[in-house]
């Protein structure tokens, strides 16, 4: 991989595989041991019995002969009262925690989650976002695709290998349960005894989300109503599940003339801000994941530059930034150096991009231990860039390149699929459609119905491979009608697939939205972004030299994004817009590949629909 040459003062030097030294200025590294802090629940009395329960609930580590571990977790999903933004509301919680517990593992470990559904009237599943589920497609946690939703009172065991170090998260993937707060972080460290590609003194995790006061049940009804009632912008942005509504932490700096008064905290409120405690003159790793339902975000740390080093569990060619955009479904690691005046504290601010922001910034505090934590930063929070400055966003996205020495994409593709993203209507209902098909999921999970040849479970006709080349992406659809569909793109196993995501005008004139697309079961290479409709001339603009590997990529308004992946993981995989209301309105497709190579699917994953009937009949015979 590569080595960081550290100096007390000066730029960071990175040595790549070819032994060439590259520098990427602005922060001064400092060699020290990696300190990882493990959170333990406060006030837990560890009597022997409780100790055993504690081990069971919060991770029992069984070391295998190879040094990798099986990490067991026993989780219960339920609703609870909580005040994420100081206003009491109902949230989805895991073991009474919101956000859910952070899973920490090492590359090569097996994670085992015994998930019990304690909800009274709803099913549940959990998707492990960014984990490819190599050989375990039934553990991907997508209702109707990889498994049946877990019924109230029932338990499902997710058992999967975390094969690659990186920053990941998990979230609900049934209805809009992610919007209800069903999410948490999944951090995979490098294997025991191996060193990370860069050095740092400590690390922090920030899980970003957006929050509505309206219940998710109502939001779902709103979006499915005729006419559709748009849910609007979120009331708050949450950092690690904490935000502030109707008051501001930065009242002293409020130059926008907002009438919000200062928030008052004793410190133990559920909505009290996160404080990151740092020592001066150290290097920290900040792991950031966005599980927003809608908002595209930008994050900055007052006065501190950052160096981007990881995206979606893949190493980047390091580059320095003052702030960075993060779309729903993406994760990043950045390094920053605490080289500012140590007698001050600094804001970490998160604001909305890509939609006219009606939500105040989310704030956290970077606290230099040389001063008191309660001292509010003297400088105002960093301003979020103009929401519609897309040139700025594109320039950032184009800087994201793979670390030299990373795997390169195959030079040629075997199949290229064009996916036109449009907003449409069906009988007056507002929908999102791909190549004029709005996805509706079947009752039987595809993985089971395809594996067992149950052809009546879904439409056997493939959805269109492309769209008419006369389609005008700059105007609202001339014929906004679309159809529902549940067909599958059957991709030949072991082939190289290109997908050209093509954005277009929505139903209203002069509106084209950002859509972050997320692929399950694979990482893909982002070959490039472009304006307008993808054409033959764009072919030569594709980057085959050092494209980044990702699992989520954005399409910009009126633009296209090209990506490439290899169908090397047998299973049925969702590929969809990560904006929760858009997916709810049909914005996704399903890829199936090599299903005949999938091993024995656990019965519990198939206990519904036609596979459920099949299993019942087998048991009777
Ligand atoms: Cu979308």
Coordinates of C-alpha atoms in Angstrom, one line a residue, residues 111 123 197 386:
X111 CA -20.5 -10.3 12.6
X123 CA -42.0 -6.2 10.0
X197 CA -2.5 3.3 5.5
X386 CA -24.5 28.1 -1.5

